[in-house]
mmCIF file of C-alpha atoms in Angstrom:
data_model
loop_
_atom_site.group_PDB
_atom_site.id
_atom_site.type_symbol
_atom_site.label_atom_id
_atom_site.label_comp_id
_atom_site.label_asym_id
_atom_site.label_seq_id
_atom_site.Cartn_x
_atom_site.Cartn_y
_atom_site.Cartn_z
ATOM 1 C CA MET A 26 73.305 29.613 -42.072
ATOM 2 C CA ASN A 27 73.972 26.682 -39.782
ATOM 3 C CA SER A 28 73.247 28.751 -36.704
ATOM 4 C CA GLY A 29 69.757 29.662 -38.061
ATOM 5 C CA ARG A 30 68.830 26.042 -38.563
ATOM 6 C CA LYS A 31 69.845 25.102 -35.056
ATOM 7 C CA GLN A 32 67.532 27.791 -33.670
ATOM 8 C CA GLU A 33 64.445 26.272 -35.388
ATOM 9 C CA GLN A 34 62.712 23.766 -33.183
ATOM 10 C CA GLY A 35 59.580 21.676 -33.795
ATOM 11 C CA PHE A 36 57.789 18.800 -32.152
ATOM 12 C CA THR A 37 59.643 15.574 -31.854
ATOM 13 C CA LEU A 38 58.070 12.311 -32.913
ATOM 14 C CA ILE A 39 57.603 11.296 -29.262
ATOM 15 C CA GLU A 40 55.748 14.522 -28.453
ATOM 16 C CA VAL A 41 53.419 14.035 -31.434
ATOM 17 C CA LEU A 42 52.679 10.429 -30.421
ATOM 18 C CA ALA A 43 52.007 11.468 -26.803
ATOM 19 C CA ALA A 44 49.551 14.144 -27.999
ATOM 20 C CA ILE A 45 47.753 11.600 -30.206
ATOM 21 C CA VAL A 46 47.467 9.124 -27.314
ATOM 22 C CA ILE A 47 46.061 11.806 -24.985
ATOM 23 C CA LEU A 48 43.525 12.942 -27.604
ATOM 24 C CA SER A 49 42.492 9.323 -28.224
ATOM 25 C CA ILE A 50 41.850 8.708 -24.521
ATOM 26 C CA VAL A 51 39.800 11.913 -24.210
ATOM 27 C CA SER A 52 37.761 11.067 -27.326
ATOM 28 C CA LEU A 53 37.058 7.528 -26.024
ATOM 29 C CA VAL A 54 35.763 8.939 -22.750
ATOM 30 C CA LEU A 55 33.519 11.410 -24.583
ATOM 31 C CA THR A 56 32.252 8.691 -26.928
ATOM 32 C CA SER A 57 31.306 6.412 -24.031
ATOM 33 C CA TYR A 58 29.549 9.329 -22.330
ATOM 34 C CA PHE A 59 27.399 10.017 -25.398
ATOM 35 C CA THR A 60 26.694 6.309 -25.871
ATOM 36 C CA ASN A 61 25.458 6.028 -22.271
ATOM 37 C CA ALA A 62 23.399 9.200 -22.649
ATOM 38 C CA LEU A 63 21.741 7.790 -25.764
ATOM 39 C CA SER A 64 21.022 4.503 -24.001
ATOM 40 C CA TYR A 65 19.432 6.230 -20.987
ATOM 41 C CA SER A 66 17.445 8.490 -23.279
ATOM 42 C CA LYS A 67 16.034 5.453 -25.085
ATOM 43 C CA SER A 68 15.145 3.733 -21.785
ATOM 44 C CA ASN A 69 13.373 6.880 -20.546
ATOM 45 C CA GLN A 70 11.469 7.053 -23.824
ATOM 46 C CA ASN A 71 10.334 3.430 -23.340
ATOM 47 C CA LYS A 72 9.293 4.144 -19.745
ATOM 48 C CA THR A 73 7.271 7.166 -20.863
ATOM 49 C CA ILE A 74 5.564 5.067 -23.533
ATOM 50 C CA MET A 75 4.726 2.408 -20.928
ATOM 51 C CA VAL A 76 3.186 4.936 -18.529
ATOM 52 C CA ASN A 77 1.103 6.339 -21.386
ATOM 53 C CA LEU A 78 -0.010 2.829 -22.389
ATOM 54 C CA ALA A 79 -1.040 2.178 -18.775
ATOM 55 C CA ARG A 80 -3.043 5.397 -18.710
ATOM 56 C CA ASN A 81 -4.625 4.436 -22.021
ATOM 57 C CA ALA A 82 -5.675 1.042 -20.635
ATOM 58 C CA LEU A 83 -7.092 2.672 -17.499
ATOM 59 C CA PHE A 84 -9.020 5.157 -19.632
ATOM 60 C CA TYR A 85 -10.325 2.281 -21.764
ATOM 61 C CA MET A 86 -11.522 0.429 -18.663
ATOM 62 C CA GLU A 87 -13.205 3.583 -17.328
ATOM 63 C CA LYS A 88 -15.258 3.832 -20.527
ATOM 64 C CA GLN A 89 -16.706 0.332 -20.132
ATOM 65 C CA ASP A 90 -20.020 -0.490 -18.486
ATOM 66 C CA PHE A 91 -19.533 -0.364 -14.703
ATOM 67 C CA GLU A 92 -21.810 -3.328 -13.943
ATOM 68 C CA GLN A 93 -20.005 -5.446 -16.537
ATOM 69 C CA MET A 94 -16.661 -4.531 -14.942
ATOM 70 C CA GLN A 95 -17.989 -5.470 -11.491
ATOM 71 C CA GLU A 96 -19.054 -8.841 -12.880
ATOM 72 C CA LEU A 97 -15.684 -9.305 -14.577
ATOM 73 C CA PHE A 98 -13.767 -8.641 -11.368
ATOM 74 C CA LYS A 99 -15.945 -11.092 -9.427
ATOM 75 C CA ASN A 100 -14.667 -13.867 -11.702
ATOM 76 C CA HIS A 101 -11.190 -12.560 -12.568
ATOM 77 C CA THR A 102 -8.908 -10.528 -10.332
ATOM 78 C CA LYS A 103 -6.468 -10.030 -13.184
ATOM 79 C CA ILE A 104 -6.991 -9.300 -16.868
ATOM 80 C CA GLU A 105 -3.864 -10.716 -18.473
ATOM 81 C CA ALA A 106 -2.468 -9.717 -21.840
ATOM 82 C CA SER A 107 -1.404 -13.311 -22.478
ATOM 83 C CA SER A 108 -5.064 -14.433 -22.310
ATOM 84 C CA CYS A 109 -6.216 -11.950 -24.922
ATOM 85 C CA LYS A 110 -3.979 -11.761 -27.998
ATOM 86 C CA PRO A 111 -4.925 -9.883 -31.190
ATOM 87 C CA GLY A 112 -6.442 -12.209 -33.771
ATOM 88 C CA ALA A 113 -7.099 -14.940 -31.173
ATOM 89 C CA SER A 114 -9.960 -15.642 -28.825
ATOM 90 C CA CYS A 115 -10.149 -13.446 -25.758
ATOM 91 C CA ASN A 116 -11.223 -14.872 -22.400
ATOM 92 C CA TYR A 117 -12.764 -11.539 -21.405
ATOM 93 C CA ALA A 118 -14.677 -10.697 -24.611
ATOM 94 C CA LYS A 119 -18.123 -11.351 -23.107
ATOM 95 C CA TYR A 120 -17.630 -8.551 -20.547
ATOM 96 C CA PHE A 121 -16.971 -5.897 -23.178
ATOM 97 C CA PRO A 122 -20.126 -4.957 -25.084
ATOM 98 C CA THR A 123 -19.601 -4.233 -28.765
ATOM 99 C CA SER A 124 -21.765 -1.106 -28.794
ATOM 100 C CA LEU A 125 -19.370 1.089 -26.811
ATOM 101 C CA ILE A 126 -16.753 1.861 -29.438
ATOM 102 C CA VAL A 127 -17.543 3.532 -32.753
ATOM 103 C CA ASN A 128 -16.353 1.778 -35.943
ATOM 104 C CA SER A 129 -15.009 -1.281 -34.146
ATOM 105 C CA SER A 130 -16.168 -3.830 -31.662
ATOM 106 C CA SER A 131 -15.012 -3.447 -28.094
ATOM 107 C CA ALA A 132 -14.097 -7.111 -27.959
ATOM 108 C CA SER A 133 -11.657 -6.635 -30.827
ATOM 109 C CA ALA A 134 -10.224 -3.459 -29.251
ATOM 110 C CA LEU A 135 -9.386 -5.173 -25.957
ATOM 111 C CA PRO A 136 -6.587 -7.392 -27.357
ATOM 112 C CA ASN A 137 -4.978 -4.309 -28.890
ATOM 113 C CA VAL A 138 -5.242 -2.415 -25.608
ATOM 114 C CA LEU A 139 -3.668 -5.316 -23.702
ATOM 115 C CA ASN A 140 -0.980 -6.105 -26.318
ATOM 116 C CA PRO A 141 -0.013 -2.805 -27.948
ATOM 117 C CA ARG A 142 2.845 -2.412 -30.410
ATOM 118 C CA VAL A 143 4.566 0.968 -30.417
ATOM 119 C CA ASN A 144 7.652 1.762 -32.517
ATOM 120 C CA ASN A 145 7.901 -1.936 -33.444
ATOM 121 C CA ILE A 146 8.166 -2.867 -29.766
ATOM 122 C CA ASP A 147 5.606 -5.200 -28.190
ATOM 123 C CA TYR A 148 4.285 -4.384 -24.729
ATOM 124 C CA GLU A 149 2.035 -6.361 -22.392
ATOM 125 C CA VAL A 150 -0.647 -4.685 -20.285
ATOM 126 C CA ASN A 151 -2.143 -6.460 -17.271
ATOM 127 C CA ILE A 152 -5.040 -4.978 -15.312
ATOM 128 C CA ILE A 153 -5.274 -6.103 -11.701
ATOM 129 C CA PHE A 154 -8.292 -5.592 -9.462
ATOM 130 C CA GLN A 155 -7.102 -4.371 -6.052
ATOM 131 C CA THR A 156 -9.162 -6.408 -3.620
ATOM 132 C CA LYS A 157 -7.336 -5.107 -0.538
ATOM 133 C CA ILE A 158 -8.215 -1.514 -1.356
ATOM 134 C CA LYS A 159 -11.812 -2.485 -2.165
ATOM 135 C CA ASN A 160 -12.101 -4.326 1.177
ATOM 136 C CA SER A 161 -10.616 -1.410 3.103
ATOM 137 C CA MET A 162 -13.113 0.891 1.382
ATOM 138 C CA LYS A 163 -15.985 -1.416 2.423
ATOM 139 C CA SER A 164 -14.875 -1.388 6.039
ATOM 140 C CA GLY A 165 -14.050 2.323 6.009
ATOM 141 C CA ALA A 166 -10.756 1.525 7.724
ATOM 142 C CA VAL A 167 -8.640 4.625 8.203
ATOM 143 C CA GLU A 168 -5.906 4.989 10.803
ATOM 144 C CA GLY A 169 -6.454 7.556 13.526
ATOM 145 C CA SER A 170 -9.643 8.925 15.043
ATOM 146 C CA VAL A 171 -9.165 12.290 13.321
ATOM 147 C CA ASN A 172 -9.653 10.573 9.959
ATOM 148 C CA GLN A 173 -12.968 8.911 10.866
ATOM 149 C CA GLY A 174 -14.829 11.248 8.495
ATOM 150 C CA ILE A 175 -12.626 10.010 5.643
ATOM 151 C CA GLY A 176 -13.475 6.417 6.570
ATOM 152 C CA ASP A 177 -17.186 7.197 6.374
ATOM 153 C CA MET A 178 -16.680 8.864 2.993
ATOM 154 C CA LYS A 179 -14.803 5.777 1.756
ATOM 155 C CA LYS A 180 -17.721 3.591 2.811
ATOM 156 C CA ASP A 181 -20.155 5.844 0.953
ATOM 157 C CA MET A 182 -18.040 5.841 -2.234
ATOM 158 C CA GLU A 183 -17.202 2.112 -2.244
ATOM 159 C CA PRO A 184 -20.182 0.913 -4.326
ATOM 160 C CA PHE A 185 -19.253 3.343 -7.109
ATOM 161 C CA LEU A 186 -15.507 2.654 -7.397
ATOM 162 C CA LEU A 187 -13.430 -0.286 -8.608
ATOM 163 C CA PRO A 188 -9.748 0.156 -7.714
ATOM 164 C CA VAL A 189 -7.396 -1.224 -10.370
ATOM 165 C CA GLN A 190 -3.684 -1.327 -10.986
ATOM 166 C CA VAL A 191 -2.396 -1.324 -14.563
ATOM 167 C CA GLU A 192 1.013 -2.906 -15.173
ATOM 168 C CA VAL A 193 2.805 -2.480 -18.483
ATOM 169 C CA THR A 194 5.821 -4.662 -19.193
ATOM 170 C CA GLY A 195 8.268 -3.892 -21.957
ATOM 171 C CA PRO A 196 11.927 -3.431 -22.788
ATOM 172 C CA GLY A 197 13.905 -1.889 -19.986
ATOM 173 C CA GLY A 198 16.852 0.402 -19.823
ATOM 174 C CA PRO A 199 20.548 -0.255 -20.186
ATOM 175 C CA LYS A 200 20.746 -2.234 -16.947
ATOM 176 C CA ALA A 201 17.527 -4.261 -17.226
ATOM 177 C CA SER A 202 16.118 -6.401 -19.988
ATOM 178 C CA THR A 203 12.509 -5.659 -18.984
ATOM 179 C CA TYR A 204 10.813 -2.909 -17.070
ATOM 180 C CA THR A 205 7.337 -2.659 -15.549
ATOM 181 C CA ALA A 206 5.458 0.621 -15.276
ATOM 182 C CA VAL A 207 2.537 0.740 -12.830
ATOM 183 C CA VAL A 208 -0.420 3.129 -12.784
ATOM 184 C CA GLU A 209 -3.200 2.920 -10.205
ATOM 185 C CA GLY A 210 -6.683 4.284 -10.629
ATOM 186 C CA TYR A 211 -10.397 3.712 -10.286
ATOM 187 C CA ILE A 212 -13.127 2.619 -12.605
ATOM 188 C CA THR A 213 -16.031 4.830 -11.601
ATOM 189 C CA ASP A 214 -19.753 4.413 -11.975
ATOM 190 C CA GLU A 215 -21.463 7.097 -14.046
ATOM 191 C CA LYS A 216 -23.939 7.651 -11.187
ATOM 192 C CA ILE A 217 -21.406 9.698 -9.195
ATOM 193 C CA ARG A 218 -20.318 11.950 -12.043
#
């Protein structure tokens, strides 16, 4: 009987503790990987929301009266979210006629376009008139003689286009506290459509 018991062998306490330590290290590495993946996923979701908010603001501006927008950009090169908060007076309200949006006034829609709240996160939208692009369109400046036809086309299109840049600022990713998404586009006159 004694010889049978000597033949039986199991794990020693040291082997069991070493296995537990190794498993703990591996599980910590996997946990940090999934935590980082979740954080990056959330930041990409916020960036996607910001790009969509910028497109929304650009679409909103495109639907406004072109002459009113030209007048607005003569006086203001930047429409700032901080100057047009929901429930407060808006510095740009006179440029947005109330007849353009069904069931609400355009002046009351503008603060919500510039200061949207999505998933309980506040974003700020600033719309910047791109004077350099507008001036280059007026002059028809294009590099290279081969592109002269493009320069002439730019000159012809200039009266009907207002180049704008929409910047949306909101919470950033894991390495930044804020992030800014930028979308560029044109406000076009209905005459060329």
